CSV table of C-alpha atoms in Angstrom, one decimal:
chain,number,residue,atom,x,y,z
A,1,SER,CA,0.1,0.0,-0.1
A,2,SER,CA,3.0,2.3,0.8
A,3,GLY,CA,4.0,2.0,-3.1
A,4,ILE,CA,0.6,2.8,-4.3
A,5,ASN,CA,0.3,5.9,-1.8
A,6,ALA,CA,3.8,7.0,-3.3
A,7,GLU,CA,2.4,6.8,-6.8
A,8,TYR,CA,-0.8,8.8,-6.0
A,9,GLY,CA,1.6,11.2,-4.4
A,10,ARG,CA,3.7,11.8,-7.6
A,11,MET,CA,0.4,12.1,-9.7
A,12,ASP,CA,-0.7,14.7,-7.1
A,13,VAL,CA,2.5,16.6,-7.9
A,14,LEU,CA,1.9,16.6,-11.5
A,15,ARG,CA,-1.8,17.7,-11.4
A,16,LYS,CA,-0.6,20.8,-9.2
A,17,ILE,CA,1.5,21.8,-12.1
A,18,ASP,CA,-1.0,21.3,-14.8
A,19,ILE,CA,-1.8,24.4,-16.8
A,20,PHE,CA,-4.0,22.9,-19.2
A,21,HIS,CA,-7.2,22.4,-16.9
A,22,CYS,CA,-9.7,20.2,-18.4
A,23,PRO,CA,-13.5,20.8,-17.3
A,24,SER,CA,-15.2,17.5,-16.1
A,25,TYR,CA,-17.4,15.8,-18.7
A,26,ASP,CA,-20.0,15.7,-15.9
A,27,VAL,CA,-20.3,19.7,-16.2
A,28,SER,CA,-19.8,20.2,-20.0
A,29,GLU,CA,-22.8,19.4,-22.6
A,30,PRO,CA,-22.5,19.0,-26.2
A,31,THR,CA,-24.8,21.2,-28.3
A,32,SER,CA,-25.7,21.5,-31.9
A,33,LYS,CA,-24.2,24.8,-32.3
A,34,GLY,CA,-21.0,23.5,-31.1
A,35,GLY,CA,-21.4,20.5,-33.6
A,36,ALA,CA,-21.8,23.0,-36.7
A,37,LEU,CA,-18.8,25.1,-35.5
A,38,SER,CA,-16.7,21.9,-35.2
A,39,ILE,CA,-17.6,21.0,-38.7
A,40,ALA,CA,-16.9,24.3,-40.1
A,41,GLY,CA,-13.5,24.1,-38.6
A,42,ILE,CA,-12.7,20.7,-39.9
A,43,ILE,CA,-14.0,21.8,-43.4
A,44,PHE,CA,-11.7,24.9,-43.3
A,45,CYS,CA,-8.5,23.1,-42.2
A,46,LEU,CA,-9.1,20.4,-45.0
A,47,PHE,CA,-9.6,23.1,-47.4
A,48,CYS,CA,-6.3,24.9,-46.3
A,49,PHE,CA,-4.4,21.9,-46.2
A,50,CYS,CA,-5.5,20.8,-49.7
A,51,SER,CA,-4.8,24.2,-51.2
A,52,GLU,CA,-1.1,24.3,-49.7
A,53,ILE,CA,-0.1,20.8,-50.7
A,54,GLY,CA,0.2,21.7,-54.2
A,55,ASP,CA,2.3,24.8,-53.5
A,56,PHE,CA,4.4,22.5,-51.3
A,57,SER,CA,5.2,20.1,-53.8
A,58,ALA,CA,5.9,22.7,-56.5
A,59,GLY,CA,7.8,25.0,-54.5
A,60,HIS,CA,8.2,28.9,-54.8
A,61,THR,CA,10.7,30.3,-57.3
A,62,LYS,CA,12.9,33.1,-56.4
A,63,GLU,CA,14.1,35.5,-59.3
A,64,MET,CA,17.3,37.5,-59.6
A,65,VAL,CA,19.5,39.2,-62.0
A,66,PHE,CA,23.2,39.4,-62.2
A,67,VAL,CA,26.2,40.4,-64.4
A,68,GLU,CA,28.3,37.3,-65.3
A,69,ASN,CA,31.3,38.0,-67.8
A,70,THR,CA,32.9,34.6,-67.9
A,71,TRP,CA,31.0,33.5,-70.9
A,72,GLY,CA,32.2,35.8,-73.5
A,73,GLY,CA,33.3,34.2,-76.3
A,74,LYS,CA,34.4,31.2,-74.6
A,75,SER,CA,31.3,28.9,-74.5
A,76,LYS,CA,29.5,27.6,-77.3
A,77,VAL,CA,25.6,28.0,-77.6
A,78,PRO,CA,23.4,25.6,-78.9
A,79,VAL,CA,20.9,27.1,-81.6
A,80,GLN,CA,18.0,24.6,-82.4
A,81,LEU,CA,16.5,25.7,-85.8
A,82,ASP,CA,14.2,24.7,-88.4
A,83,ILE,CA,14.2,26.8,-91.6
A,84,THR,CA,12.9,26.3,-95.0
A,85,ILE,CA,14.2,28.2,-98.2
A,86,HIS,CA,11.7,28.5,-100.6
A,87,SER,CA,12.3,28.0,-104.4
A,88,LEU,CA,15.9,27.2,-104.0
A,89,THR,CA,17.2,23.8,-103.9
A,90,CYS,CA,20.1,22.4,-101.4
A,91,ASP,CA,22.7,22.6,-104.1
A,92,HIS,CA,22.0,26.5,-104.5
A,93,VAL,CA,21.6,27.7,-100.8
A,94,SER,CA,24.4,27.6,-97.7
A,95,LEU,CA,24.4,28.6,-94.2
A,96,ASP,CA,27.5,30.1,-92.5
A,97,ILE,CA,28.4,31.5,-89.1
A,98,GLN,CA,30.2,34.7,-88.6
A,99,ASP,CA,31.6,36.4,-85.1
A,100,GLY,CA,34.5,38.2,-84.0
A,101,HIS,CA,36.7,35.1,-84.2
A,102,GLY,CA,36.0,34.9,-88.2
A,103,ARG,CA,33.8,33.3,-90.7
A,104,TYR,CA,32.8,29.7,-90.7
A,105,GLU,CA,31.2,27.6,-93.3
A,106,ILE,CA,28.9,24.8,-91.9
A,107,ASP,CA,27.0,23.8,-94.9
A,108,GLU,CA,27.5,20.4,-95.6
A,109,GLY,CA,27.8,20.9,-99.3
A,110,HIS,CA,30.8,23.0,-98.9
A,111,ALA,CA,32.6,22.1,-95.9
A,112,PRO,CA,31.6,18.6,-94.8
A,113,GLU,CA,34.6,18.0,-92.5
A,114,LYS,CA,33.3,21.1,-90.3
A,115,ASN,CA,30.0,19.8,-90.1
A,116,ARG,CA,31.1,17.2,-87.3
A,117,ARG,CA,30.9,20.0,-84.9
A,118,HIS,CA,27.1,20.7,-85.5
A,119,ASP,CA,24.1,18.6,-85.8
A,120,LEU,CA,22.6,19.9,-88.9
A,121,VAL,CA,20.6,18.1,-91.6
A,122,LYS,CA,19.8,20.0,-94.9
A,123,GLU,CA,17.4,18.1,-97.1
A,124,GLY,CA,14.8,18.8,-100.0
A,125,ALA,CA,11.5,19.8,-99.2
A,126,GLY,CA,8.4,20.5,-101.0
A,127,ASP,CA,8.8,21.5,-104.8
A,128,GLY,CA,12.2,22.8,-105.1
A,129,ASP,CA,12.8,23.9,-101.6
A,130,CYS,CA,15.6,23.3,-99.0
A,131,ARG,CA,15.0,22.6,-95.3
A,132,PHE,CA,17.5,23.2,-92.7
A,133,TYR,CA,16.8,21.7,-89.2
A,134,GLY,CA,18.9,20.4,-86.1
A,135,THR,CA,21.2,22.1,-84.0
A,136,ILE,CA,24.6,24.5,-84.6
A,137,TYR,CA,26.7,26.2,-82.1
A,138,VAL,CA,27.7,29.7,-82.0
A,139,ARG,CA,29.9,31.4,-79.8
A,140,HIS,CA,28.6,33.6,-76.9
A,141,MET,CA,29.5,36.8,-78.3
A,142,LYS,CA,28.2,39.1,-80.9
A,143,GLY,CA,28.0,37.8,-84.6
A,144,ASN,CA,25.5,36.2,-86.9
A,145,PHE,CA,24.6,33.0,-89.0
A,146,HIS,CA,23.1,33.7,-92.6
A,147,PHE,CA,21.8,31.7,-95.6
A,148,THR,CA,23.3,33.1,-99.0
A,149,PRO,CA,22.0,31.8,-102.7
A,150,ARG,CA,25.1,30.0,-104.5
A,151,GLY,CA,25.9,29.1,-108.0
A,152,VAL,CA,23.5,30.3,-110.6
A,153,HIS,CA,21.1,31.9,-108.0
A,154,HIS,CA,24.2,34.3,-106.7
A,155,HIS,CA,22.8,37.3,-108.1
A,156,PRO,CA,20.5,40.1,-107.4
A,157,ASN,CA,17.3,38.4,-109.1
A,158,THR,CA,17.0,35.9,-106.6
A,159,SER,CA,13.9,35.6,-104.0
A,160,LEU,CA,14.5,34.3,-100.6
A,161,ALA,CA,11.2,33.6,-99.5
A,162,HIS,CA,11.4,31.3,-96.3
A,163,THR,CA,9.7,29.9,-93.5
A,164,ILE,CA,10.9,29.9,-89.6
A,165,ASP,CA,9.3,27.1,-87.8
A,166,GLN,CA,11.6,27.0,-84.9
A,167,LEU,CA,14.7,29.2,-83.8
A,168,GLN,CA,15.7,28.0,-79.9
A,169,PHE,CA,18.8,29.0,-78.4
A,170,GLY,CA,20.2,27.1,-75.1
A,171,ASP,CA,18.9,24.1,-73.7
A,172,ASN,CA,15.6,22.7,-73.9
A,173,ILE,CA,13.1,23.1,-71.1
A,174,ALA,CA,11.2,20.0,-69.7
A,175,ASP,CA,7.4,19.8,-70.9
A,176,ASP,CA,6.1,19.2,-67.4
A,177,LEU,CA,7.7,22.1,-65.8
A,178,ALA,CA,5.9,25.4,-65.5
A,179,TYR,CA,9.3,27.9,-66.6
A,180,ASP,CA,7.6,28.5,-69.9
A,181,ASN,CA,5.3,31.1,-68.0
A,182,TYR,CA,8.6,32.9,-67.7
A,183,LEU,CA,10.2,32.4,-70.7
A,184,LYS,CA,9.8,33.3,-74.5
A,185,HIS,CA,12.7,31.2,-75.9
A,186,ASP,CA,11.0,30.0,-79.1
A,187,SER,CA,9.1,33.3,-80.0
A,188,LEU,CA,10.6,33.7,-83.5
A,189,LYS,CA,8.2,31.8,-85.9
A,190,TYR,CA,7.6,33.6,-89.2
A,191,SER,CA,6.6,32.7,-92.7
A,192,ASP,CA,7.4,35.0,-95.9
A,193,GLN,CA,6.3,32.9,-98.7
A,194,SER,CA,6.2,35.8,-100.9
A,195,SER,CA,9.5,37.7,-100.8
A,196,TYR,CA,10.1,40.4,-103.4
A,197,VAL,CA,13.0,39.6,-105.6
A,198,GLY,CA,16.5,40.7,-104.6
A,199,GLU,CA,15.0,41.2,-100.7
A,200,SER,CA,17.4,40.8,-98.1
A,201,HIS,CA,16.2,39.7,-94.8
A,202,ASP,CA,17.6,41.0,-91.2
A,203,TYR,CA,16.6,39.5,-88.0
A,204,ASN,CA,18.1,41.3,-85.0
A,205,LEU,CA,17.8,39.2,-81.8
A,206,LYS,CA,18.8,40.5,-78.4
A,207,LEU,CA,19.5,37.5,-76.2
A,208,ILE,CA,19.8,36.9,-72.6
A,209,ARG,CA,21.3,33.9,-70.8
A,210,THR,CA,18.7,32.4,-68.2
A,211,GLU,CA,19.5,29.6,-65.5
A,212,ILE,CA,16.7,27.6,-64.2
A,213,ASN,CA,17.6,25.5,-61.1
A,214,ASP,CA,15.7,23.2,-58.7
A,215,PRO,CA,18.2,21.7,-56.5
A,216,ASP,CA,15.6,19.1,-55.1
A,217,SER,CA,14.8,17.4,-58.4
A,218,HIS,CA,18.3,17.9,-59.6
A,219,TYR,CA,17.2,20.1,-62.9
A,220,HIS,CA,19.7,22.8,-63.9
A,221,VAL,CA,19.5,24.3,-67.6
A,222,TYR,CA,20.5,27.3,-69.5
A,223,PRO,CA,18.0,28.3,-72.0
A,224,TYR,CA,18.2,31.8,-73.6
A,225,GLN,CA,15.2,34.3,-74.0
A,226,TYR,CA,15.1,36.8,-76.6
A,227,THR,CA,13.4,39.6,-78.3
A,228,TYR,CA,13.9,40.3,-82.1
A,229,SER,CA,13.1,42.8,-84.9
A,230,HIS,CA,12.8,42.1,-88.5
A,231,ARG,CA,13.3,44.2,-91.6
A,232,HIS,CA,13.6,43.4,-95.2
A,233,PHE,CA,15.5,45.7,-97.8
A,234,VAL,CA,17.3,45.5,-101.0
A,235,GLY,CA,21.2,45.8,-100.3
A,236,HIS,CA,23.2,48.2,-102.9
A,237,HIS,CA,27.1,48.7,-102.9
A,238,ASP,CA,28.5,51.6,-105.1
A,239,GLY,CA,24.9,52.2,-106.7
A,240,LYS,CA,24.6,48.3,-107.6
A,241,PRO,CA,22.1,45.8,-106.2
A,242,LEU,CA,23.6,43.1,-104.1
A,243,PRO,CA,22.6,39.2,-103.9
A,244,PRO,CA,20.0,38.6,-101.2
A,245,LYS,CA,20.9,37.0,-97.8
A,246,ILE,CA,19.0,36.2,-94.7
A,247,TYR,CA,21.1,37.5,-91.8
A,248,PHE,CA,20.3,36.5,-88.0
A,249,ARG,CA,22.2,38.9,-86.1
A,250,LEU,CA,23.2,38.0,-82.3
A,251,ASP,CA,23.8,40.3,-79.5
A,252,PHE,CA,24.5,38.5,-76.3
A,253,SER,CA,23.5,40.5,-72.9
A,254,PRO,CA,26.2,40.4,-70.2
A,255,LEU,CA,23.2,39.7,-67.7
A,256,THR,CA,21.8,36.4,-66.6
A,257,MET,CA,18.5,35.8,-65.0
A,258,ARG,CA,18.2,33.1,-62.7
A,259,PHE,CA,15.0,31.3,-61.5
A,260,ILE,CA,15.9,29.1,-58.3
A,261,THR,CA,13.0,26.7,-57.1
A,262,ASN,CA,13.0,26.4,-53.2
A,263,HIS,CA,11.0,23.7,-51.3
A,264,ASP,CA,10.1,24.2,-47.6
A,265,PRO,CA,11.2,21.2,-45.1
A,266,LEU,CA,8.5,19.0,-44.2
A,267,ILE,CA,8.6,20.0,-40.6
A,268,VAL,CA,7.9,23.6,-41.5
A,269,PHE,CA,5.0,22.6,-43.6
A,270,LEU,CA,3.4,20.4,-40.7
A,271,SER,CA,4.2,23.2,-38.3
A,272,ARG,CA,2.7,25.7,-40.3
A,273,HIS,CA,-0.8,23.6,-40.5
A,274,LEU,CA,-0.7,22.5,-36.9
A,275,ALA,CA,-0.5,26.2,-35.8
A,276,LEU,CA,-3.6,27.0,-38.4
A,277,ILE,CA,-5.4,23.9,-36.9
A,278,GLY,CA,-4.8,25.4,-33.4
A,279,GLY,CA,-5.7,28.8,-34.1
A,280,THR,CA,-8.9,27.8,-36.0
A,281,PHE,CA,-10.3,25.9,-33.0
A,282,ALA,CA,-9.1,28.2,-30.7
A,283,VAL,CA,-11.1,31.1,-32.2
A,284,LEU,CA,-14.3,28.9,-33.1
A,285,LYS,CA,-14.3,28.1,-29.0
A,286,MET,CA,-14.9,31.9,-28.5
A,287,PHE,CA,-18.2,31.5,-30.2
A,288,SER,CA,-19.5,27.9,-29.2
């Protein structure tokens, strides 16, 4: 019996320091008003939990802009293109790259040994058209790539009607990610099926490097955003018309845009919702 008395003594000490006094069930009475408030509180907490679980899994994106000068002229930028030149066969049109380091012919009909550095396909399309599609690589510096008529069509009376189905710079973005809401990396789609004879085309592109980083999913890519302007004209030199060309002039910005996706730890998510549940029922108890 002495052991039982000691146990009761310890329990009595614990009861004396209890700061959570619970009323006896004998003096409390459930009501319909309290039941309605309880149901409302449960529905509200479930609604908040379901609305937050999507944001918790997707994370939140932080944006920043900074200057990064380590890429000038040293790195190669992949350019994914799909461009069709109309009314010219593949033997009579070529694609070249030009920048501050020189001029490089990448057309497989003129410099096949240099095509190993590119993944470009040139093939006939439609009725006497030539399609260029695949990937070429340009330096991260001011320059251009251009299409030039060759052979018997290298004269001012040539038409360079064309269609641009794709022009994208940098890495691809996964289709299941929402970053397309931020980026306009393939905005240049243009079709000029009736270009005037002798007209050259200038596409001036302003590009900015973009970094997308999601550490939790190990997703890290570098696409490029760009804006562009387009003009067409008849070129002259010493008063004489020049053979037409299609120029894509590239101007890279020294700035880099960074999008980093951060995810809250699970303990933060649970703590926030436990506080929400406790606060909800504490407020409802005031009206019960």
